XYZ file of C-alpha atoms in Angstrom:
723
model
C -31.926 -20.652 -26.083
C -33.878 -21.945 -23.080
C -36.792 -19.689 -24.043
C -36.869 -21.176 -27.555
C -36.914 -24.699 -26.122
C -39.941 -23.794 -24.052
C -41.783 -22.385 -27.077
C -40.924 -25.470 -29.112
C -42.231 -27.777 -26.407
C -45.447 -25.779 -26.109
C -45.915 -25.821 -29.909
C -45.385 -29.577 -29.952
C -47.943 -30.056 -27.179
C -50.519 -27.962 -29.032
C -49.762 -29.799 -32.292
C -50.519 -33.150 -30.679
C -53.816 -31.844 -29.376
C -54.761 -30.559 -32.845
C -53.834 -33.871 -34.439
C -56.127 -35.669 -32.044
C -58.941 -33.392 -33.247
C -58.795 -34.559 -36.881
C -57.907 -32.680 -40.061
C -56.543 -29.620 -38.218
C -53.229 -31.492 -37.710
C -52.073 -30.644 -41.230
C -52.675 -26.960 -40.674
C -50.868 -27.168 -37.337
C -47.863 -28.801 -38.980
C -47.871 -26.047 -41.568
C -47.908 -23.355 -38.918
C -45.065 -25.072 -37.051
C -43.058 -25.211 -40.250
C -43.700 -21.516 -40.798
C -42.617 -20.676 -37.236
C -39.502 -22.795 -37.592
C -38.585 -21.057 -40.849
C -39.029 -17.705 -39.097
C -36.828 -18.669 -36.141
C -33.960 -20.236 -38.102
C -32.645 -16.842 -39.333
C -33.076 -15.460 -35.793
C -31.032 -18.306 -34.307
C -28.377 -17.844 -36.963
C -28.253 -14.138 -36.128
C -27.860 -14.878 -32.421
C -25.002 -17.271 -33.117
C -23.243 -14.627 -35.220
C -23.951 -11.728 -32.821
C -20.406 -11.639 -31.493
C -18.883 -11.495 -34.951
C -21.288 -8.711 -35.942
C -20.362 -6.782 -32.803
C -16.681 -7.164 -33.623
C -17.338 -5.693 -37.047
C -19.135 -2.701 -35.538
C -17.030 -1.950 -32.437
C -13.296 -1.711 -31.785
C -12.698 -2.460 -28.087
C -10.015 -0.546 -26.197
C -8.322 -3.133 -23.994
C -5.532 -1.095 -22.410
C -7.393 1.564 -20.484
C -7.628 2.597 -16.837
C -10.754 4.311 -15.493
C -11.196 7.031 -12.950
C -13.469 5.444 -10.305
C -15.455 6.817 -7.394
C -14.048 7.014 -3.879
C -15.915 8.236 -0.817
C -15.112 9.393 2.702
C -17.159 10.579 5.662
C -18.260 13.799 4.016
C -18.150 13.593 0.221
C -17.411 11.664 -2.977
C -14.582 12.058 -5.465
C -13.744 10.496 -8.800
C -15.785 9.843 -11.938
C -18.591 7.760 -13.368
C -20.639 7.218 -16.530
C -24.379 6.822 -16.881
C -25.762 3.345 -16.239
C -25.738 2.477 -19.965
C -22.396 4.148 -20.685
C -21.737 7.562 -22.211
C -21.229 8.109 -25.935
C -19.885 11.066 -27.866
C -18.287 12.070 -31.142
C -14.516 11.970 -30.808
C -12.576 15.212 -30.972
C -8.814 15.250 -30.539
C -7.502 18.160 -28.462
C -3.781 18.696 -29.026
C -3.718 22.396 -28.175
C -5.788 24.333 -25.667
C -7.282 26.336 -28.543
C -8.871 23.124 -29.876
C -11.270 23.205 -26.918
C -13.315 25.980 -28.577
C -14.706 23.490 -31.094
C -16.131 21.130 -28.477
C -17.218 23.871 -26.068
C -18.945 26.256 -28.504
C -18.579 25.653 -32.251
C -18.982 21.920 -32.882
C -22.389 21.013 -34.420
C -22.499 17.408 -33.139
C -22.431 17.436 -29.328
C -21.926 15.760 -26.980
C -18.233 15.210 -27.636
C -15.843 12.592 -26.318
C -12.539 14.438 -25.959
C -9.202 12.735 -26.594
C -6.891 14.938 -24.545
C -3.137 15.005 -24.859
C -1.476 14.259 -21.522
C 0.220 17.653 -21.265
C -3.212 19.332 -21.313
C -4.601 17.256 -18.444
C -4.452 20.187 -16.033
C -6.815 21.767 -13.537
C -7.370 24.765 -15.811
C -8.531 22.593 -18.720
C -10.576 20.245 -16.518
C -12.496 23.167 -15.006
C -13.518 24.216 -18.514
C -14.703 20.709 -19.382
C -16.437 20.145 -16.064
C -18.933 22.933 -16.433
C -20.548 22.028 -19.777
C -23.104 19.509 -21.045
C -21.345 19.410 -24.416
C -18.816 16.914 -22.995
C -19.835 13.275 -22.464
C -16.448 11.933 -21.439
C -12.701 12.193 -21.621
C -9.878 9.917 -22.790
C -6.406 11.002 -21.667
C -3.310 9.990 -23.623
C -0.057 9.464 -21.728
C 2.366 12.341 -22.130
C 5.783 11.219 -23.345
C 8.075 12.481 -22.050
C 6.495 13.355 -18.703
C 5.296 16.970 -18.346
C 8.334 19.157 -17.757
C 6.535 21.405 -15.283
C 5.478 18.416 -13.183
C 2.050 16.958 -12.515
C 0.565 15.989 -9.167
C -3.203 15.386 -8.880
C -2.849 15.091 -5.111
C -3.495 17.814 -2.536
C -1.048 20.564 -1.641
C -1.295 19.510 2.014
C -1.637 15.676 1.937
C -3.519 13.875 4.724
C -4.438 17.201 6.302
C -6.502 16.787 9.468
C -5.483 13.199 10.252
C -1.978 13.780 11.578
C -0.917 15.179 14.920
C -1.508 18.856 14.144
C -4.964 20.358 14.509
C -6.673 23.536 15.574
C -6.551 22.307 19.175
C -2.986 20.903 19.179
C -0.112 22.615 17.430
C -2.471 24.986 15.660
C 0.480 27.016 14.374
C 1.508 23.947 12.354
C -1.948 22.745 11.278
C -3.140 22.792 7.652
C 0.381 23.428 6.310
C 0.415 27.011 7.595
C 4.206 27.093 7.271
C 3.994 26.198 3.580
C 2.545 23.415 1.464
C 4.542 20.204 1.306
C 3.278 19.325 -2.180
C 3.471 22.681 -3.928
C 2.594 21.259 -7.354
C -0.559 19.518 -6.089
C -3.595 20.544 -8.157
C -6.139 18.409 -6.258
C -7.674 16.846 -9.399
C -7.707 13.384 -7.810
C -9.929 14.764 -5.042
C -12.542 16.337 -7.340
C -15.906 14.845 -8.359
C -16.628 14.564 -12.094
C -20.022 13.597 -13.504
C -18.608 12.132 -16.709
C -16.246 9.190 -17.312
C -12.492 9.764 -17.646
C -10.225 6.986 -18.943
C -6.472 6.749 -19.346
C -5.199 5.328 -22.654
C -2.181 3.237 -21.669
C -1.381 1.823 -25.121
C 0.110 4.148 -27.747
C -1.159 1.877 -30.543
C -4.759 2.169 -29.336
C -4.352 5.918 -29.018
C -3.148 6.028 -32.620
C -6.154 3.944 -33.774
C -8.510 6.481 -32.183
C -6.674 9.386 -33.771
C -6.751 7.694 -37.175
C -10.499 7.163 -36.854
C -10.848 10.848 -35.978
C -8.717 11.975 -38.940
C -10.620 9.741 -41.354
C -14.141 10.707 -40.304
C -14.323 13.695 -37.952
C -12.179 16.365 -39.566
C -13.992 18.820 -41.794
C -12.612 20.024 -45.130
C -11.537 23.676 -45.384
C -13.067 24.519 -42.035
C -16.464 22.968 -42.804
C -18.266 20.671 -40.397
C -17.538 16.949 -40.866
C -20.179 14.762 -42.485
C -21.608 11.485 -41.232
C -20.725 8.771 -40.448
C -18.617 10.093 -37.554
C -16.211 8.259 -35.273
C -17.574 7.963 -31.726
C -16.420 6.548 -28.423
C -18.406 4.881 -25.658
C -17.159 4.645 -22.065
C -18.725 2.422 -19.392
C -17.870 3.111 -15.744
C -21.121 3.390 -13.811
C -20.567 3.480 -10.049
C -23.018 2.058 -7.492
C -22.115 4.214 -4.484
C -23.025 7.869 -4.079
C -22.762 10.804 -1.657
C -20.431 9.549 1.117
C -19.129 6.542 3.035
C -21.859 7.080 5.615
C -24.555 6.693 2.949
C -23.047 3.774 1.070
C -22.149 1.762 4.190
C -25.645 2.295 5.597
C -27.217 1.084 2.347
C -24.930 -1.947 2.281
C -25.814 -2.734 5.906
C -29.558 -2.508 5.160
C -29.131 -4.808 2.156
C -27.208 -7.335 4.255
C -29.895 -7.288 6.942
C -33.062 -7.583 4.867
C -32.027 -9.099 1.525
C -31.318 -12.745 0.735
C -28.950 -11.623 -2.034
C -27.533 -8.352 -0.688
C -25.954 -5.938 -3.139
C -23.024 -4.181 -1.489
C -22.403 -0.784 -3.063
C -18.963 0.073 -1.631
C -16.047 -1.485 0.243
C -13.533 -0.032 2.711
C -10.039 0.528 1.364
C -8.152 -2.203 3.175
C -5.084 -4.409 3.024
C -2.338 -5.660 5.360
C 0.733 -4.113 6.950
C 3.936 -6.144 6.641
C 6.168 -6.354 9.699
C 9.012 -8.358 11.176
C 11.480 -8.132 14.030
C 15.229 -8.558 14.227
C 14.770 -11.158 16.961
C 11.553 -13.204 17.223
C 8.635 -12.057 19.376
C 5.965 -14.248 20.910
C 2.851 -13.060 19.068
C 0.502 -14.864 21.454
C 1.115 -12.232 24.135
C 2.461 -8.713 24.626
C 5.865 -7.423 25.688
C 6.658 -6.498 29.257
C 6.742 -2.721 29.940
C 10.518 -2.805 30.315
C 11.117 -4.383 26.898
C 11.970 -1.710 24.358
C 11.682 -1.838 20.575
C 13.015 0.494 17.907
C 10.579 0.906 15.006
C 11.769 1.461 11.447
C 8.812 2.416 9.260
C 7.866 3.341 5.734
C 4.804 3.073 3.502
C 3.928 0.655 0.696
C 1.157 2.403 -1.189
C 0.674 5.184 -3.672
C -2.087 6.272 -6.045
C -2.845 8.382 -9.093
C -5.934 9.862 -10.737
C -6.686 6.497 -12.404
C -7.652 3.224 -10.763
C -4.797 0.813 -10.034
C -2.248 2.919 -11.912
C 0.142 3.768 -9.093
C 3.797 3.281 -10.042
C 4.912 5.286 -6.977
C 8.634 5.175 -7.790
C 9.593 8.104 -5.558
C 6.521 8.345 -3.325
C 6.708 4.706 -2.128
C 9.040 2.238 -3.876
C 12.328 4.043 -3.311
C 11.587 4.165 0.422
C 10.436 0.605 1.070
C 13.208 -0.805 -1.136
C 15.715 1.104 0.994
C 14.178 -0.265 4.187
C 14.247 -3.839 2.840
C 17.959 -3.434 2.094
C 18.545 -2.016 5.591
C 16.715 -4.982 7.141
C 18.971 -7.406 5.259
C 22.124 -5.509 6.257
C 21.127 -5.398 9.922
C 20.204 -9.089 10.000
C 23.726 -9.971 8.779
C 25.398 -8.159 11.690
C 27.319 -10.740 13.773
C 25.875 -9.915 17.219
C 22.204 -9.130 16.433
C 20.945 -11.953 18.653
C 22.522 -10.381 21.752
C 21.466 -6.747 21.268
C 19.719 -5.252 24.342
C 16.811 -3.929 22.277
C 14.826 -5.408 19.417
C 14.182 -3.715 16.071
C 10.845 -3.910 14.282
C 10.512 -3.125 10.570
C 7.024 -2.030 9.513
C 5.703 -1.437 5.984
C 2.399 0.414 6.266
C -0.417 0.059 3.729
C -2.982 2.755 2.980
C -0.979 5.706 4.283
C -1.951 7.699 1.186
C -5.569 7.641 2.359
C -5.286 9.363 5.740
C -2.928 6.865 7.398
C -5.004 3.672 7.236
C -2.175 1.276 8.164
C -0.465 3.277 10.892
C -3.721 4.342 12.562
C -4.792 0.681 12.710
C -1.492 -0.422 14.263
C -1.669 2.347 16.885
C -5.275 1.335 17.619
C -4.269 -2.314 18.054
C -1.363 -1.330 20.304
C -3.672 0.745 22.495
C -6.155 -2.156 22.759
C -3.456 -4.754 23.512
C -4.121 -6.582 20.227
C -0.525 -6.353 19.014
C 2.591 -7.865 20.655
C 4.266 -4.447 20.884
C 2.490 -1.730 22.879
C 2.999 2.017 22.617
C 4.895 2.008 25.916
C 7.409 -0.465 24.442
C 8.518 1.955 21.706
C 11.993 3.272 22.383
C 12.333 5.376 19.219
C 10.859 5.675 15.765
C 12.795 6.144 12.493
C 10.785 6.624 9.321
C 11.838 6.769 5.686
C 9.914 9.287 3.636
C 10.734 10.022 0.000
C 14.485 9.476 -0.357
C 15.191 8.612 -4.032
C 15.611 12.171 -5.384
C 18.606 13.517 -3.506
C 19.978 16.195 -5.822
C 23.066 16.360 -3.636
C 24.332 14.252 -0.755
C 21.884 15.822 1.711
C 19.458 13.653 3.670
C 17.113 15.753 5.802
C 16.050 14.899 9.368
C 12.550 16.081 10.354
C 11.362 16.080 13.968
C 8.212 17.173 15.797
C 8.460 20.472 17.699
C 5.361 19.817 19.821
C 6.517 16.596 21.515
C 9.940 18.160 22.185
C 8.377 20.650 24.564
C 8.815 17.735 26.961
C 12.470 18.044 27.988
C 13.035 14.284 28.261
C 11.687 13.728 24.735
C 13.820 16.584 23.426
C 16.958 14.967 24.852
C 16.041 11.604 23.306
C 15.408 13.226 19.920
C 18.772 15.006 20.023
C 20.471 11.703 20.861
C 18.671 10.085 17.927
C 19.890 12.813 15.556
C 23.453 12.435 16.869
C 23.369 8.695 16.186
C 22.147 9.331 12.633
C 24.970 11.804 12.007
C 27.536 9.322 13.327
C 26.040 6.585 11.162
C 26.649 8.620 8.009
C 30.379 9.046 8.701
C 32.305 7.153 6.069
C 29.225 6.494 3.915
C 29.786 8.099 0.494
C 27.386 10.769 -0.743
C 25.243 10.975 2.412
C 25.254 14.089 4.583
C 22.719 14.296 7.402
C 21.090 17.731 7.604
C 18.822 19.409 10.162
C 15.865 21.382 8.846
C 16.513 25.102 9.368
C 14.505 26.884 10.427
C 12.833 23.980 12.276
C 9.287 23.202 11.185
C 6.572 20.611 11.621
C 6.712 16.987 10.482
C 5.912 16.274 6.831
C 3.067 13.811 6.084
C 4.277 10.660 7.846
C 3.176 7.626 9.863
C 5.063 9.021 12.848
C 2.309 11.601 13.240
C -0.243 8.868 14.036
C 2.054 7.371 16.707
C 2.597 10.798 18.255
C -1.175 11.147 18.554
C -1.088 8.101 20.797
C 2.014 8.881 22.843
C 5.016 11.202 22.897
C 8.000 9.275 21.554
C 11.412 10.068 20.156
C 11.104 10.026 16.367
C 12.562 11.294 13.104
C 11.523 11.260 9.441
C 14.268 11.047 6.805
C 13.601 12.638 3.400
C 15.310 14.025 0.310
C 13.672 17.457 0.817
C 13.696 20.109 3.521
C 10.601 22.294 3.088
C 8.664 20.870 0.111
C 8.651 17.671 -1.946
C 11.408 17.174 -4.490
C 9.001 14.862 -6.298
C 7.311 16.764 -9.162
C 4.994 13.816 -9.873
C 3.763 12.953 -6.377
C 0.943 10.377 -6.569
C 0.642 10.578 -10.340
C 0.936 8.297 -13.364
C 4.334 9.856 -14.102
C 6.007 8.778 -10.842
C 7.829 6.101 -12.838
C 11.396 4.686 -12.855
C 12.459 7.552 -15.109
C 11.422 9.995 -12.385
C 14.119 8.643 -10.045
C 16.758 8.325 -12.784
C 16.549 4.551 -13.149
C 18.122 3.677 -16.514
C 19.468 0.455 -18.033
C 21.684 -0.121 -21.089
C 19.487 -1.290 -23.971
C 21.757 -4.265 -24.677
C 21.110 -5.984 -21.326
C 18.967 -9.108 -21.051
C 16.299 -9.160 -18.277
C 18.390 -11.074 -15.736
C 21.415 -8.927 -16.546
C 19.385 -5.737 -16.079
C 18.097 -7.031 -12.740
C 21.667 -7.312 -11.409
C 22.910 -4.108 -13.053
C 23.848 -1.661 -10.290
C 22.519 1.754 -11.318
C 23.428 5.106 -9.796
C 19.977 5.157 -8.178
C 20.668 1.795 -6.557
C 24.016 3.029 -5.215
C 22.367 6.147 -3.764
C 19.596 4.192 -2.026
C 22.058 1.563 -0.768
C 23.995 4.367 0.922
C 20.805 5.569 2.656
C 20.043 1.963 3.669
C 23.515 1.678 5.190
C 22.990 4.826 7.277
C 19.574 3.575 8.406
C 20.885 0.100 9.277
C 23.811 1.499 11.277
C 21.569 3.924 13.165
C 19.125 1.153 14.080
C 22.022 -1.047 15.186
C 23.307 1.661 17.546
C 19.819 2.418 18.872
C 19.429 -1.287 19.627
C 22.598 -1.128 21.760
C 25.234 -2.304 19.286
C 28.744 -0.855 19.144
C 30.407 -2.256 16.012
C 28.090 -0.375 13.659
C 30.564 -0.197 10.767
C 29.912 -3.922 10.194
C 26.441 -2.999 8.893
C 26.473 -2.283 5.165
C 23.664 -2.536 2.626
C 24.203 -4.447 -0.613
C 23.720 -2.308 -3.772
C 22.979 -5.496 -5.724
C 19.993 -6.206 -3.471
C 18.723 -2.679 -4.061
C 19.181 -3.142 -7.819
C 17.140 -6.340 -7.819
C 14.396 -4.765 -5.751
C 14.124 -1.677 -7.948
C 14.022 -3.801 -11.094
C 11.367 -6.124 -9.670
C 9.032 -3.461 -8.303
C 9.460 -0.843 -11.035
C 10.379 -2.657 -14.253
C 9.464 -6.349 -14.344
C 7.994 -8.242 -11.406
C 8.079 -11.606 -13.187
C 11.808 -12.143 -12.844
C 13.874 -15.101 -11.704
C 14.620 -13.719 -8.226
C 11.046 -12.794 -7.315
C 9.954 -16.199 -8.638
C 12.383 -17.916 -6.297
C 11.226 -16.181 -3.094
C 7.445 -16.701 -3.310
C 5.090 -19.640 -3.010
C 4.034 -21.651 -6.037
C 0.393 -20.534 -5.786
C 1.393 -16.851 -5.622
C 3.467 -16.665 -8.798
C 0.393 -15.369 -10.657
C 0.864 -12.123 -8.719
C 4.016 -11.424 -10.721
C 3.115 -9.710 -13.978
C 5.432 -9.006 -16.895
C 5.401 -5.301 -16.085
C 5.952 -3.357 -12.859
C 3.751 -3.813 -9.794
C 1.130 -1.177 -8.998
C 0.856 0.050 -5.429
C -2.761 1.152 -5.006
C -4.247 -0.282 -1.812
C -7.625 -1.271 -3.391
C -10.117 -3.519 -1.568
C -9.228 -7.071 -2.661
C -6.422 -7.621 -0.210
C -3.627 -8.521 0.086
C -2.569 -6.864 -3.156
C 0.425 -7.999 -5.190
C 2.842 -5.569 -3.535
C 1.945 -6.747 -0.031
C 2.573 -10.402 -0.826
C 5.822 -9.744 -2.662
C 7.197 -7.480 0.084
C 6.325 -10.084 2.718
C 8.185 -12.877 0.936
C 11.123 -10.701 -0.108
C 11.469 -9.607 3.521
C 11.348 -13.256 4.621
C 14.029 -14.133 2.066
C 16.315 -11.263 3.096
C 16.013 -11.744 6.866
C 14.953 -15.379 7.349
C 16.773 -18.701 7.187
C 16.294 -21.874 5.161
C 15.393 -24.784 7.457
C 15.537 -28.505 6.786
C 11.816 -29.290 6.715
C 9.754 -31.237 4.217
C 6.918 -29.559 2.358
C 4.321 -31.121 4.657
C 6.227 -30.080 7.787
C 6.774 -26.564 6.465
C 3.094 -26.086 5.686
C 2.124 -27.540 9.096
C 4.973 -26.843 11.567
C 3.028 -28.464 14.402
C 4.312 -31.773 13.036
C 7.852 -30.866 14.146
C 8.957 -30.540 17.753
C 11.298 -27.547 17.450
C 8.995 -25.340 15.339
C 7.196 -22.537 17.170
C 4.410 -20.793 15.260
C 4.231 -18.092 17.936
C 7.807 -17.075 17.156
C 8.189 -17.769 13.434
C 6.376 -17.934 10.124
C 7.147 -20.788 7.748
C 6.784 -20.632 3.971
C 7.411 -23.289 1.304
C 8.789 -21.188 -1.547
C 9.718 -22.093 -5.112
C 13.443 -21.613 -4.556
C 16.223 -21.124 -7.106
C 16.412 -22.921 -10.437
C 18.380 -26.178 -10.265
C 21.641 -26.524 -12.250
C 19.874 -28.304 -15.099
C 17.550 -25.314 -15.528
C 14.442 -27.508 -15.780
C 12.949 -27.196 -12.297
C 13.257 -25.310 -9.015
C 14.796 -26.397 -5.733
C 11.872 -25.656 -3.419
C 12.728 -24.943 0.198
C 11.264 -23.975 3.556
C 12.024 -20.454 4.801
C 11.611 -19.550 8.466
C 11.278 -15.868 9.300
C 9.507 -13.339 11.477
C 7.843 -11.623 8.482
C 4.095 -11.424 9.087
C 0.949 -9.635 7.962
C -1.412 -7.657 10.179
C -4.649 -5.939 9.178
C -4.515 -2.484 7.656
C -8.198 -1.606 7.948
C -9.244 1.697 9.425
C -10.627 1.356 12.986
C -13.610 3.425 11.812
C -15.042 0.321 10.110
C -14.469 -1.968 13.077
C -16.193 0.593 15.296
C -18.815 1.300 12.591
C -18.086 5.006 13.005
C -18.381 5.802 9.307
C -18.630 9.536 9.960
C -15.402 9.552 12.031
C -13.012 12.493 11.863
C -10.472 10.607 14.009
C -9.832 7.732 11.587
C -9.742 7.295 7.818
C -13.151 6.503 6.292
C -12.237 5.965 2.633
C -14.281 3.488 0.619
C -14.319 2.499 -3.044
C -17.549 2.201 -5.010
C -18.459 -1.088 -6.647
C -19.256 -1.366 -10.342
C -20.334 -4.028 -12.830
C -18.797 -2.968 -16.104
C -15.630 -1.077 -16.997
C -14.877 -0.908 -20.718
C -14.313 1.406 -23.647
C -14.875 1.096 -27.403
C -15.035 3.142 -30.593
C -17.355 2.833 -33.604
C -18.939 4.810 -36.437
C -22.216 6.555 -35.705
C -24.808 7.664 -38.275
C -26.642 10.996 -38.300
C -29.775 11.433 -36.208
C -31.821 11.814 -39.411
C -30.576 8.504 -40.813
C -31.153 6.782 -37.494
C -34.735 8.154 -37.456
C -35.393 7.025 -41.037
C -33.959 3.580 -40.228
C -36.242 3.332 -37.208
C -39.342 4.299 -39.215
C -38.516 1.849 -42.010
C -37.892 -0.895 -39.490
C -41.182 -0.270 -37.696
C -43.026 -0.180 -41.028
C -41.578 -3.541 -42.034
C -42.505 -4.931 -38.632
C -46.132 -3.797 -38.848
C -46.500 -5.030 -42.441
C -45.023 -8.391 -41.412
C -47.465 -8.660 -38.502
C -50.435 -7.887 -40.754
C -49.361 -10.430 -43.395
C -48.712 -13.034 -40.714
C -52.152 -12.404 -39.215
C -53.969 -12.928 -42.512
C -51.904 -16.007 -43.382
C -52.679 -17.457 -39.974
C -56.420 -16.654 -40.350
C -56.583 -18.403 -43.770
C -54.255 -21.250 -42.828
C -56.945 -23.931 -43.327
C -57.394 -22.806 -46.943
C -53.774 -21.987 -47.775
C -52.167 -25.085 -46.276
C -54.806 -27.863 -46.940
C -54.084 -30.625 -49.442
C -56.723 -32.302 -51.624
C -58.007 -35.585 -50.284
C -56.946 -38.718 -52.075
C -59.827 -40.191 -54.106
C -61.485 -43.126 -52.394
C -61.500 -46.641 -53.815
C -63.878 -47.165 -56.782
C -66.448 -49.929 -56.437
C -67.375 -52.010 -59.421
């Protein structure tokens, strides 16, 4: 509209000049009237553009794209062309249906709507090698594929753990057997066409109906126009590798006033706390020992920000949260000889981002706990799919070549076995024959220093999880079920069999940590199944529940959606999961203190508050008895955040093979829509007719403008008659 105002002002200025010249003012007014009449329909059309677009296009609002990720050597993921990719929709329900789009169909390129069960490496290799495909929309398979589906690698995080060709070569590259045997590696492939997930069954049905109405031929004949088409927009800015995209971003930042960054490092924050407070302004003395309990927070899938991670992440960190609560309730925790630190690592899926950063900070003296302060290390791997009572203990054979470490590891395993005595449905098992560590954060710590450590899992030689790092790693995958008659708050407190199983593991973990810290009355440590139930419900079913609302700050309640949380690390940190875990941990292990809101938000105003020992948070609190408001309160805890950014980006070593170098491309537009498309012949005829009308209009306008003085003059009024 600003351009029209400028033209109107210029026309007015010229009109005034013509009026000053005499009789030409009438002609000028006529021309202005003609111009105004021409622009009125245009303005009306602009005002109605949105409604016209809505009549032409049906937007798909519940989709998730495959985006581009990069590391030091290559790129993976998907992208569309800069203006989006369009194709005629063809529904593929059986593998035989691919023949139409690959060879027979007369209207390429095609946009394939693929049933979820057919989203396999075999099918994707067929689609990847042809120009007849412009994009792919994948429908969710319900129920989940019976044979399993894991787009991750068979040997996750290979090359960034402790084993390499120069150290423990007999264990490197999963030579003993792949941990993720169902991994097809699709999430680590590069596709030159867009791929979207259709998350809404109703939208999927709309697309299929459009296909049935317009794109299915009669008696085997080719369909006639108009045809139903789909357009996918997911153009990525970054290309080639992290080295290339970070260099381009750096050049832009140096020489451009408005730099355009093309990619960002995958980054977030680790969550950590200690049983007894530590002074974070310094570091521990060499003689002070700490037991570390660790697990990971993140997961991923083939599609951006769709990472339910029920077995690969949630089951583990929920168990550790319950263990932290149980240990904090032990009567003599304040007098234990050793401290316990709980760590929840972010970015472990992408070559150990969180753990490698913590080890780096410990080595540089930037973290209160140093590597030499670590007494032992207990890590929870995937633990939610125990088909029997067995819980497997994995240790590192390389570090145990040191006799002192071997003795410490054996003592650690003995303590774990003792901790399981009397706990129902938990039997601690050694891995026989012994083998290397599975993918775990412990591997990054062992790269820094030999320590006594163990990884607890529900598998011995390969993952029990058939949906590792996939869209199907959902609550159903770990057997989480609720009676249909329960209301949300009732379901949150309903103790499922899964919750009971994980609470038992949390009890074993809590008791083992208690004994490692020097405690003797370990039977007093017992995890609460109700806490586990609430955590599972909040992270996997509905985050926006009454308990999660009560433990977070007022300004963070927007992070709680009506559905489950997603656990992809992303680049806009901290993500929802990080915040929620931090405040849940504070609620489970901290104490409510008698401080006002102002004092809680600025503890320096109180004499007994010590920011170097504690974190303070003014949370919403429980609902008051009237049910109309919340009883806000100040929670003091040791739960803190610390950066989970790969050291490669701090050191600007973007080509590093020592540290993770994963980045995510930036983009401007992610959307999908369907519409009817006419034949090429009709489009060509429409173009020719439109151009003809345009040229005829220009010619008529030219002649009218040239003869304006004749066409738009009015006869002069007769002068006064003299008598």
